[in-house]
Short mmCIF file of C-alpha atoms in Angstrom, two decimals:
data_model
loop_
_atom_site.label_atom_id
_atom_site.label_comp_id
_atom_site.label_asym_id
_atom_site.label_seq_id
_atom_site.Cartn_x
_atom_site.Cartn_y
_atom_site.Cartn_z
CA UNK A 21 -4.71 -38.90 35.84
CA UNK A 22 -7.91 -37.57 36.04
CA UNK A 23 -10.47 -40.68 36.26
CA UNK A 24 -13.21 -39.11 34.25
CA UNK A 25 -10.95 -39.31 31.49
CA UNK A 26 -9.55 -42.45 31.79
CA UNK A 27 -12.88 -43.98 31.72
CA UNK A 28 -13.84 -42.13 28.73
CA UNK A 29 -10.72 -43.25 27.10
CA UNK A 30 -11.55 -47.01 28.51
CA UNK A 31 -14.80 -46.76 26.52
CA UNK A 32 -14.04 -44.04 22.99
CA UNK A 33 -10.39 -44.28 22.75
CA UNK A 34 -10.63 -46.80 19.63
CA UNK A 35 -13.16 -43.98 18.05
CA UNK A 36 -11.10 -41.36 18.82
CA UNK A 37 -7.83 -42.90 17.39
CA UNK A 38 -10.43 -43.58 14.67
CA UNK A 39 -11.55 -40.13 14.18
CA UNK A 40 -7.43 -39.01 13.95
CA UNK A 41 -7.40 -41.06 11.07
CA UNK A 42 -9.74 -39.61 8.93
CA UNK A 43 -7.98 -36.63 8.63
CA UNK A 44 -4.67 -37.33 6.79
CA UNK A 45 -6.71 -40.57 4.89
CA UNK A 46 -8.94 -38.21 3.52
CA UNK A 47 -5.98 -35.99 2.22
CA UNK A 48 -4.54 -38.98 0.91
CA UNK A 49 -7.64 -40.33 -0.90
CA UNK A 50 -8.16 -36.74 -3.00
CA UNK A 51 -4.65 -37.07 -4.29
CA UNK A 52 -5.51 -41.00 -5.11
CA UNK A 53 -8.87 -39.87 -7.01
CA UNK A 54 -6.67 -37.59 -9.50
CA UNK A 55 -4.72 -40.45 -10.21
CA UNK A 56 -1.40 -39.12 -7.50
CA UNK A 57 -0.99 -42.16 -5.18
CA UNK A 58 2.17 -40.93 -4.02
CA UNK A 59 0.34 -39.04 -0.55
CA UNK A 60 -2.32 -41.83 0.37
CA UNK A 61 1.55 -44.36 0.25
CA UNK A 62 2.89 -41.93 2.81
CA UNK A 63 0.53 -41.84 4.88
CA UNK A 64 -0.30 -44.91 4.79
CA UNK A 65 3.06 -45.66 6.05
CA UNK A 66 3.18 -42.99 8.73
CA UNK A 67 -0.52 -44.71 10.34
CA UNK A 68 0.20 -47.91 9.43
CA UNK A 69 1.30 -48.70 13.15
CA UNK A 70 -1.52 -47.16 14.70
CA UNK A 71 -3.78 -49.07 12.17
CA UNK A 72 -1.94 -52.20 13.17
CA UNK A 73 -2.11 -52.03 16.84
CA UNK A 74 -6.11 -50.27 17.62
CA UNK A 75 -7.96 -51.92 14.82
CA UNK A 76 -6.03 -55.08 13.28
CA UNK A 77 -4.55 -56.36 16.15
CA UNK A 78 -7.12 -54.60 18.74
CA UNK A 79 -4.05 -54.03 21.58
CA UNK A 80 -3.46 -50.59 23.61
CA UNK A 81 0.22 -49.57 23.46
CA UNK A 82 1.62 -46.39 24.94
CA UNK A 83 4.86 -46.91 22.68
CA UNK A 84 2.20 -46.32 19.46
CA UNK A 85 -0.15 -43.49 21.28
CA UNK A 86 2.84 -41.74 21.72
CA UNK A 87 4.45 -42.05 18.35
CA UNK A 88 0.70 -40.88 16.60
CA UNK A 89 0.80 -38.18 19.66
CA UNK A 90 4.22 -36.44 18.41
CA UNK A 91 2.93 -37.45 14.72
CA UNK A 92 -0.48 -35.24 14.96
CA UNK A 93 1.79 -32.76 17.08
CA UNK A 94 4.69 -32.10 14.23
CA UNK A 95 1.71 -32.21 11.30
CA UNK A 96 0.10 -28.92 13.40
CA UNK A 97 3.47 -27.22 13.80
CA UNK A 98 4.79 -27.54 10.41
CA UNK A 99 1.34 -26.54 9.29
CA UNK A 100 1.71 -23.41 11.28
CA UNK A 101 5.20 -23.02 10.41
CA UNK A 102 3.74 -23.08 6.70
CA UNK A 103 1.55 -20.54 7.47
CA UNK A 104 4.09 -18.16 8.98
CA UNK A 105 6.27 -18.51 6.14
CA UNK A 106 4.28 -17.60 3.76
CA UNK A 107 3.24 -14.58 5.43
CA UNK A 108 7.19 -13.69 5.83
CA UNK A 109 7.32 -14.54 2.19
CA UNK A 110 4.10 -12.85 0.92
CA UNK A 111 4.27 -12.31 -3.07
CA UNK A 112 6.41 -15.35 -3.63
CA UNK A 113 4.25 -18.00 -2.62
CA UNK A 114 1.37 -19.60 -5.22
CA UNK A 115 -2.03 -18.19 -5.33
CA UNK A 116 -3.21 -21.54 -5.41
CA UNK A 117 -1.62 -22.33 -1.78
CA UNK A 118 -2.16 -18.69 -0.76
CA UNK A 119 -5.86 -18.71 -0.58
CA UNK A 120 -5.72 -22.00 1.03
CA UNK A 121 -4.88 -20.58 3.99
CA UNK A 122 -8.79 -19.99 5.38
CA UNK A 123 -10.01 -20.33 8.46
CA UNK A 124 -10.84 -24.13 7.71
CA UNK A 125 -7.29 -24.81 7.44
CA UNK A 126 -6.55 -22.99 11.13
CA UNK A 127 -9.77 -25.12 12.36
CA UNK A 128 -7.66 -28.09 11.05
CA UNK A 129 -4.15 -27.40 11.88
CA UNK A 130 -5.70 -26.86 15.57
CA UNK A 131 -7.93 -29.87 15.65
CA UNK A 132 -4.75 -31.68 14.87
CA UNK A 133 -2.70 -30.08 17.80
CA UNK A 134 -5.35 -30.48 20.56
CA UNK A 135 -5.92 -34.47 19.03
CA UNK A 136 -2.21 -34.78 19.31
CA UNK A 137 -1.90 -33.50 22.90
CA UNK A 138 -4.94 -35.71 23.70
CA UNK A 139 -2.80 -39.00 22.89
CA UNK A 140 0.07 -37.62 24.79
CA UNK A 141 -2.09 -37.44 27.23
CA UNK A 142 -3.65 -40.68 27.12
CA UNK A 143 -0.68 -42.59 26.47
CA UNK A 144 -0.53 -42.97 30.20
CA UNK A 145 -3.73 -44.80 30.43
CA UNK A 146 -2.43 -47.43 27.94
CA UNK A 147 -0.07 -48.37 30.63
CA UNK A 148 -2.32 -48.85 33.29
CA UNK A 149 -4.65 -50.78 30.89
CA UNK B 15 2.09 15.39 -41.46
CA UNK B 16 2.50 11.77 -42.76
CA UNK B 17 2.06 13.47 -46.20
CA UNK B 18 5.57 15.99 -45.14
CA UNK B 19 7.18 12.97 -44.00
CA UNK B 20 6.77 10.94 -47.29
CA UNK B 21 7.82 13.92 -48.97
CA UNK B 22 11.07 14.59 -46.78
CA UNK B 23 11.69 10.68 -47.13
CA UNK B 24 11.61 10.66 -51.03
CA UNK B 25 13.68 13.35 -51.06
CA UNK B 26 16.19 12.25 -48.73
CA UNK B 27 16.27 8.83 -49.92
CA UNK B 28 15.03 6.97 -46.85
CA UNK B 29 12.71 4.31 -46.54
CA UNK B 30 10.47 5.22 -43.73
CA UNK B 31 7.84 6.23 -45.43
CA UNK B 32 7.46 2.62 -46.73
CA UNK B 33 7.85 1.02 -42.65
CA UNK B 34 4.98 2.99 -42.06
CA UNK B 35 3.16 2.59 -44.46
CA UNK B 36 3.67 -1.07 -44.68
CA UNK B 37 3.29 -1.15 -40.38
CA UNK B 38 -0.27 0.81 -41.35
CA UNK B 39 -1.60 -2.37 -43.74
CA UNK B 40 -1.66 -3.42 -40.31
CA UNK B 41 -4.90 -1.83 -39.23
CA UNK B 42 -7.64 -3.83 -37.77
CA UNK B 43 -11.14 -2.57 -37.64
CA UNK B 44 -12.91 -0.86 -35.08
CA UNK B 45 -15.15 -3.35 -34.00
CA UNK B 46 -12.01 -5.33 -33.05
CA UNK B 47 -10.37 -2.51 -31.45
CA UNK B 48 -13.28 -1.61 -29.66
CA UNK B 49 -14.16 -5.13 -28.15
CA UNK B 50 -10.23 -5.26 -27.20
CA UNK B 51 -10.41 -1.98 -25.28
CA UNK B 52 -13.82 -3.35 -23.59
CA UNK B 53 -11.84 -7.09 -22.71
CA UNK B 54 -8.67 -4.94 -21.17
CA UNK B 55 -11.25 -2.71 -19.51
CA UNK B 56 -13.17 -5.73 -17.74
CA UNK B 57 -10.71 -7.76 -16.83
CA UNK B 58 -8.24 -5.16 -15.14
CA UNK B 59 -11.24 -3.19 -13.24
CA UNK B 60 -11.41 -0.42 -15.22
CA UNK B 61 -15.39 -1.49 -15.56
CA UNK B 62 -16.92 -3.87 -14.20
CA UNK B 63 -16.93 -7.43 -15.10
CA UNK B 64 -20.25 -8.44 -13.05
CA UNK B 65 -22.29 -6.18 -11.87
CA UNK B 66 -20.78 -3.57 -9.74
CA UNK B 67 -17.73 -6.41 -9.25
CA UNK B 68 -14.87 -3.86 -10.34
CA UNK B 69 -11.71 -6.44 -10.85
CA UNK B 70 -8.32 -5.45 -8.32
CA UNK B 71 -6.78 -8.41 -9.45
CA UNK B 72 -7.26 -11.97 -10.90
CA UNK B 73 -5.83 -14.46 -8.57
CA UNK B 74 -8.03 -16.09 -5.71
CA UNK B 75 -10.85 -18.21 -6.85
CA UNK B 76 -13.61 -16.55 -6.88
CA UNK B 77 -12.07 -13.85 -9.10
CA UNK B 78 -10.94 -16.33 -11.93
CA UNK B 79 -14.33 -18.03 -11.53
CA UNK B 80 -15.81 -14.29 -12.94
CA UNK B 81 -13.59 -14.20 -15.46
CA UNK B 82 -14.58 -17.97 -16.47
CA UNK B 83 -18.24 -16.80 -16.76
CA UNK B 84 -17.46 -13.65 -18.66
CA UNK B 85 -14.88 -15.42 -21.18
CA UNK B 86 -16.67 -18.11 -21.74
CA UNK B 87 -19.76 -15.75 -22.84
CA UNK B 88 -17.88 -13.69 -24.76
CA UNK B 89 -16.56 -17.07 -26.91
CA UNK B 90 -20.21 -18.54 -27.07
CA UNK B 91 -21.49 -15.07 -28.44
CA UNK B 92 -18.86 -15.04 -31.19
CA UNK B 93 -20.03 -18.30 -32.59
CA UNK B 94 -17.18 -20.77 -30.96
CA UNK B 95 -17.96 -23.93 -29.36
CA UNK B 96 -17.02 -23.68 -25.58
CA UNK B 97 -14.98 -26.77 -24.29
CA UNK B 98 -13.73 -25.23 -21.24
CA UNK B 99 -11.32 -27.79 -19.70
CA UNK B 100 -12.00 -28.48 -15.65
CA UNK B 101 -8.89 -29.80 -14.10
CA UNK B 102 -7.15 -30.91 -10.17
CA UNK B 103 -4.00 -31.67 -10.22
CA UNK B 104 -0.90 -32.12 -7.57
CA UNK B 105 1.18 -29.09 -6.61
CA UNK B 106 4.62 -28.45 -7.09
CA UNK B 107 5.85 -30.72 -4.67
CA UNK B 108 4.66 -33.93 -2.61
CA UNK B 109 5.17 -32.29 1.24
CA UNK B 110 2.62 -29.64 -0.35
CA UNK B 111 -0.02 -32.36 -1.15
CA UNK B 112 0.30 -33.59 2.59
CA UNK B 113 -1.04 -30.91 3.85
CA UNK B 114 -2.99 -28.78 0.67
CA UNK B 115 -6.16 -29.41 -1.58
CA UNK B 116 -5.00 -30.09 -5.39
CA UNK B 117 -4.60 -26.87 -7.60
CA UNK B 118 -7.84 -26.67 -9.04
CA UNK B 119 -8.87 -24.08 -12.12
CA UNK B 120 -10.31 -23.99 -15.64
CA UNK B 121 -9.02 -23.25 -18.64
CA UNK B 122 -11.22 -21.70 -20.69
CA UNK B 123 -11.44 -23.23 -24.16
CA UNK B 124 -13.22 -23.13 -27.39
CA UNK B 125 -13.22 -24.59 -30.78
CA UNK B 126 -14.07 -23.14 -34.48
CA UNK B 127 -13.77 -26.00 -36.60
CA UNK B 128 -12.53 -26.22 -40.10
CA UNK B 129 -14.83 -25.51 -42.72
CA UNK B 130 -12.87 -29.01 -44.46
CA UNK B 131 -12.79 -31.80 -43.22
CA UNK B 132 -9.78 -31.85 -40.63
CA UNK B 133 -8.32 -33.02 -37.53
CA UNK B 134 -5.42 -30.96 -37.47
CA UNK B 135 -5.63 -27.89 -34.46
CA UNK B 136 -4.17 -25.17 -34.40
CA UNK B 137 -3.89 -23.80 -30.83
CA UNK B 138 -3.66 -19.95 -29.34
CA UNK B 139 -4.21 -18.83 -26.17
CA UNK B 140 -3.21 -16.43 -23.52
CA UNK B 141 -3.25 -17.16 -19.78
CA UNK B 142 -6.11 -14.76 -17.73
CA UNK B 143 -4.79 -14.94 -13.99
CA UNK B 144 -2.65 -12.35 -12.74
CA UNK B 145 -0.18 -11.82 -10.21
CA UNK B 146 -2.07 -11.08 -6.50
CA UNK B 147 -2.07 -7.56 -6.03
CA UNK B 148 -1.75 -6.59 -9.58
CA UNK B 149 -4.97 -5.36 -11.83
CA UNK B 150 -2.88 -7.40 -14.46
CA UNK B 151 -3.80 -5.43 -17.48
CA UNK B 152 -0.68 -5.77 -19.62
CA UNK B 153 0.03 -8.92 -17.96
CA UNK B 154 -2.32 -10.22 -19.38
CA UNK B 155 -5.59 -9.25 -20.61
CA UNK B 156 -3.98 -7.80 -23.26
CA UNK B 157 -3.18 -11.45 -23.96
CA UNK B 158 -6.57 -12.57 -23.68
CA UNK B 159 -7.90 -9.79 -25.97
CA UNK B 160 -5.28 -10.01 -28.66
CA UNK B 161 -6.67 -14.14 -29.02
CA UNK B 162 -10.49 -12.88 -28.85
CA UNK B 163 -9.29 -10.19 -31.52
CA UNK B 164 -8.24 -12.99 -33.54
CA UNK B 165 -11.36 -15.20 -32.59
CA UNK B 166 -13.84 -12.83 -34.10
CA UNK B 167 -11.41 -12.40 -37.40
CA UNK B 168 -11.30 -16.07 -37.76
CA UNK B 169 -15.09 -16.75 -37.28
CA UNK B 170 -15.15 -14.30 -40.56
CA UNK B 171 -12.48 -16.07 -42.41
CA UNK B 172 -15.32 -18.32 -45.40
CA UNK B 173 -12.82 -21.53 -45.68
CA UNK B 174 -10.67 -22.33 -43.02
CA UNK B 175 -8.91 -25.70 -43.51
CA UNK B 176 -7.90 -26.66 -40.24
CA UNK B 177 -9.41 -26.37 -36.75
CA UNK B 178 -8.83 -23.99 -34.28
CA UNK B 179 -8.84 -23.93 -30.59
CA UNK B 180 -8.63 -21.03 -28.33
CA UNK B 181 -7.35 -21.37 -25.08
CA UNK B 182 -7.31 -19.07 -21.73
CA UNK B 183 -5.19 -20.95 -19.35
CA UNK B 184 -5.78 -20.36 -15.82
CA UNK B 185 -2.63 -20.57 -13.21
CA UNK B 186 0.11 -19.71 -15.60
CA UNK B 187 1.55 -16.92 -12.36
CA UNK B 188 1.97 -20.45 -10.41
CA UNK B 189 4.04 -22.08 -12.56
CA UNK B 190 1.99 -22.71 -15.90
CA UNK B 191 -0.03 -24.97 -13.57
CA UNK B 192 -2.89 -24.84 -16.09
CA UNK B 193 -1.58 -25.25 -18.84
CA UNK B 194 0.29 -27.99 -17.79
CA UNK B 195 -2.93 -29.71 -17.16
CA UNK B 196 -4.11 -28.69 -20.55
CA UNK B 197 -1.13 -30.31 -22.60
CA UNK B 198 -1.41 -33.50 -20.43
CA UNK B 199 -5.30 -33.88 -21.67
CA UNK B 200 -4.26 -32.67 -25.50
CA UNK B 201 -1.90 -35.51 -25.32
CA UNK B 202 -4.20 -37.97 -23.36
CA UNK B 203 -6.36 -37.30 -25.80
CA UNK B 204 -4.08 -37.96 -29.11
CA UNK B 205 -5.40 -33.91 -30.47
CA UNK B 206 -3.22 -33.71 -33.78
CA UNK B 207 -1.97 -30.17 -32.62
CA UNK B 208 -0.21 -28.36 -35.88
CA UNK B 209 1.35 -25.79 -33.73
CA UNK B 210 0.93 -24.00 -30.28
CA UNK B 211 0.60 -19.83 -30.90
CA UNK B 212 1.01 -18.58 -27.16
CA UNK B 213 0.11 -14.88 -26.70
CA UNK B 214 1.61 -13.11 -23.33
CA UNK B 215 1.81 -9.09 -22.70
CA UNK B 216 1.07 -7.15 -25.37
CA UNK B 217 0.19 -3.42 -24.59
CA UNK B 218 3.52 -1.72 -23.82
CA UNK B 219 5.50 0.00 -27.12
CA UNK B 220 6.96 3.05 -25.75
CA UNK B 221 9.79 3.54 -28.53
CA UNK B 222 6.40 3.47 -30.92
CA UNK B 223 7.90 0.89 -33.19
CA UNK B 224 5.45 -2.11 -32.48
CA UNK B 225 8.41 -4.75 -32.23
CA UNK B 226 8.01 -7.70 -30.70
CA UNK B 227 9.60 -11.02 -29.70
CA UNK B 228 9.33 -14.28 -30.64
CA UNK B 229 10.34 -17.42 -28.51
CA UNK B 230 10.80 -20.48 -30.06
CA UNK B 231 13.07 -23.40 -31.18
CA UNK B 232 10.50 -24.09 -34.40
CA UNK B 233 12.48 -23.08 -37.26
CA UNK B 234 9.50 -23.06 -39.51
CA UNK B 235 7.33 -21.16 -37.21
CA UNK B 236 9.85 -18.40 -36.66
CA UNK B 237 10.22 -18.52 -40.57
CA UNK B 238 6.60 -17.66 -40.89
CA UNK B 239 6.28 -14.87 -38.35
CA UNK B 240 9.56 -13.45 -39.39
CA UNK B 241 8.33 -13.40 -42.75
CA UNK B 242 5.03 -11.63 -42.08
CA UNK B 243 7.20 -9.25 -39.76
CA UNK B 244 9.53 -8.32 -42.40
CA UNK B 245 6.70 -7.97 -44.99
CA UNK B 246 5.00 -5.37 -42.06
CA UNK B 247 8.07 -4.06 -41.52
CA UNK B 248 7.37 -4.84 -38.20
CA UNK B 249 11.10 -5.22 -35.74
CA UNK B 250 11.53 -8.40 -33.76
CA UNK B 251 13.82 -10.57 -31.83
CA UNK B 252 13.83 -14.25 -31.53
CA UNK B 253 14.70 -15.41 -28.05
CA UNK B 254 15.03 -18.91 -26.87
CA UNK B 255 13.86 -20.76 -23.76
CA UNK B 256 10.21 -21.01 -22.50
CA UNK B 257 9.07 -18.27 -20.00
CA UNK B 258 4.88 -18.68 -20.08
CA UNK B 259 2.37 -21.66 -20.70
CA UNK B 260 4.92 -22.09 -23.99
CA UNK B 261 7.39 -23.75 -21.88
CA UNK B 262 4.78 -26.52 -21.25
CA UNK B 263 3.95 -27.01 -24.99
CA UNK B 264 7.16 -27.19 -26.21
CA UNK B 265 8.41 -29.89 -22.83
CA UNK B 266 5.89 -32.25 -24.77
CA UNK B 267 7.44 -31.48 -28.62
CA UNK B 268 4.72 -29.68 -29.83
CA UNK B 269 5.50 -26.83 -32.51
CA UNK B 270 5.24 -23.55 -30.04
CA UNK B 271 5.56 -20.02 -30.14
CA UNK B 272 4.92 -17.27 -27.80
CA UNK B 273 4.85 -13.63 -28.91
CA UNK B 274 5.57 -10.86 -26.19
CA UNK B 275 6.40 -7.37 -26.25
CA UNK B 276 10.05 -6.17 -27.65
CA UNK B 277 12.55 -7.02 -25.08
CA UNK B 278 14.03 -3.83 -23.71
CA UNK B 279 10.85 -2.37 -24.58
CA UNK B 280 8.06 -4.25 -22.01
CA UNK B 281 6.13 -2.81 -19.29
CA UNK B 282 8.01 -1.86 -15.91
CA UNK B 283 4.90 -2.44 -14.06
CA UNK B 284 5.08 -6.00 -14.78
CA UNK B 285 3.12 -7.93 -11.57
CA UNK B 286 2.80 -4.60 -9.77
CA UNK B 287 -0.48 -2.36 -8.45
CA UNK B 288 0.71 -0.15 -11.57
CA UNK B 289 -0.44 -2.58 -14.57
CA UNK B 290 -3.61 -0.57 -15.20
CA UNK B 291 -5.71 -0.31 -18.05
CA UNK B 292 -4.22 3.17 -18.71
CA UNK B 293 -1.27 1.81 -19.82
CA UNK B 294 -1.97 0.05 -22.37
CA UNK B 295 -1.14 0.76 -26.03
CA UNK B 296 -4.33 -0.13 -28.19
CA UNK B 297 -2.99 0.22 -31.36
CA UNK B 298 0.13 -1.58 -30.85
CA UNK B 299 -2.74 -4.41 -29.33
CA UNK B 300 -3.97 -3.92 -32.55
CA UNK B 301 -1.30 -4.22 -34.97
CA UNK B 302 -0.05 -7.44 -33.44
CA UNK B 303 -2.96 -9.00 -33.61
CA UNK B 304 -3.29 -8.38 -37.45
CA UNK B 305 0.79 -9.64 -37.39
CA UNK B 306 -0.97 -13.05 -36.23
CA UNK B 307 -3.81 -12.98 -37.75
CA UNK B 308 -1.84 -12.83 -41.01
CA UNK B 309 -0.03 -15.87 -39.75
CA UNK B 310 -2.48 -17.94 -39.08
CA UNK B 311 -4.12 -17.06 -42.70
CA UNK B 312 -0.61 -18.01 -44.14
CA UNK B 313 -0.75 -21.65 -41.95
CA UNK B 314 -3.92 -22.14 -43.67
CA UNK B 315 -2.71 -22.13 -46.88
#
């Protein structure tokens, strides 16, 4: 493991588990502020454990890093996947999804892959710790 | 020639001198017909709707955000009160929402109010998006310039008894989205809606005969268009189901009907690069839009 890294993960790993957060909250939050409550439950659920683990009980666990890790990973595949099929299926998908496909949302889908592959990563770490 | 026709009819004993005749009571003025041709013309890219902004389609954001701007100014300078509607709301499904913003759009809206006291609405309105990839003339500024026809003949009617609203819904190509989000506020809202008049494709008559179709499952609305229709002599059809931004009036039990071009007889370039301005059939535009103007003067009584 390359020690640079572990001793940035020693001292910013909470933030960055932090900043993977904000992400999918966020998403969750818009849906919540039209009244739709039904997204910010999900996910909710799905980074509940992380939640639980980092920042209520403040413990490192490989078993969680690695579960967000594959978590982040499948969001940025199926987002690609997404993306792929509606090129395959061109007219038949909604305007109002079509034109969300910007260069914002490939920023995001590959902030989420590279965050994911980080906590695979750094899972190791959490072992040693 | 209409003059040798009435005289071959008489003497044959056929009536069609009368259909005509009674299709021509019809007519609408040229104001009206010109305004129409200038709506179609704007909003399919014939001209341009801003300047040097020639239209290819009405779909992304941006594009329906122009045609806001330009509807709403066109309702404002015929004397209506503009109440556009701003809405966000969920897609069609729940994985969508995890990873999509909300459907956002406007529906452009305006009110004339009743010259009596009133707090009964009648509603009409046309959606404005289009397909991507289709100038969407037919489908369906025609729509959009049949209801601004009828906005500038109702601003001229002296007592009007109930109110009206005018609605351009935005999103109807993804499912009615907006005007889904328009009948959730009319309801939120506890509007006294008399009856929904949805207008979609109106500019294709190639058999010349100016029939069109009526969808609903409100007997006493179908009465009242028939009527007028047989009184025109005008052909139609009465279909059922809900295939526009009627389908989401009638899912809440409001009195709805949508008026589109005869079955059998509707444009073949329906969502395609072919739905151009050249196309369209003004005066059978024209003639429908007296057919509901003449309804809603009849509701009014």
């Amino acid at each position: 493991m390359n020690e640079s890294l572990e001793n940035r993960w020693i001292q910013h790993g909470r933030i960055f588990i932090a900043l993977t957060l904000i992400l999918p909250l966020f998403q969750g939050v818009k849906y919540a502020l039209i009244g739709w409550f039904y997204p910010l439950l999900i996910i909710t659920i799905i980074t509940f454990p992380i939640m639980y683990y980092y920042f209520i009980r403040k413990v490192q666990s490989s078993k969680v890093l690695k579960y967000w890790g594959w978590m982040n990973l499948a969001y940025g595949v199926i987002g690609i996947g997404l993306f792929g099929l509606s090129e395959l299926a061109g007219g038949g998908v909604p305007s109002s999804i079509h034109y969300q496909f910007t260069v914002w949302y490939v920023l995001k889908i590959a902030a989420v892959i590279v965050c994911g592959s980080l906590l695979l990563k750094v899972r190791k770490i959490s072992i040693l710790i | 020639m209409k003059t040798l026709i009435i005289v071959l009819s008489c003497a044959f004993g056929i009536g069609l001198p009368m259909s005509i005749d009674a299709q021509d009571a019809l007519t609408i003025d040229g104001e009206v017909k010109r305004m129409q041709r200038e709506v179609v013309a704007r909003l399919s890219g014939e001209s341009a709707i801003e300047e040097d902004v020639f239209l290819q389609q009405r779909a992304s954001t941006s594009e329906r955000e122009m045609v806001t701007d330009y509807l709403t100014r066109c309702l404002v300078s015929m004397g209506w009160n503009s109440s556009n509607h701003n809405y966000k709301i969920r897609n069609a499904n729940l994985f969508l929402d995890l990873f999509f913003n909300p459907s956002k759009g406007v529906n452009i809206s305006a009110v004339l109010p009743s010259t009596i006291d009133s707090d009964e609405y009648i509603i009409f309105g046309a959606h404005y998006d289009s397909e991507r990839g289709s100038p969407g003339a037919i489908d369906n500024a025609t729509g959009v310039a049949l209801c601004l026809g009828l906005v500038h003949k109702l601003s001229e009617l002296a007592v009007r008894e109930k109110n009206f609203i005018v609605v351009f819904f935005d999103q109807e190509e993804d499912d009615e989205v907006g005007s889904g989000a328009y009948v959730q506020w009319l309801t939120k809202e506890k509007i006294n809606v008399h009856s929904a008049h949805i207008l979609d494709m109106m500019g294709w008559d190639e058999n010349r005969n100016r029939a069109v179709a009526f969808q609903s499952k409100d007997e006493f609305l179908i009465g009242v268009y028939g009527d007028l229709a047989d009184r025109y002599n005008i052909p139609y059809q009465v279909i059922g189901g809900g295939s526009s931004d009627n389908r989401r009036f009638e899912a809440v039990g409001f009195a709805t009907i949508a008026t589109f071009e005869e079955i059998g007889d509707s444009t073949p370039y329906i969502h395609q690069p072919g739905d151009t301005f050249d196309t369209v059939d003004f005066e059978y535009l024209a003639s429908t839009t007296q057919l509901v103007f003449e309804v809603f003067k009849k509701l009014l009584l």
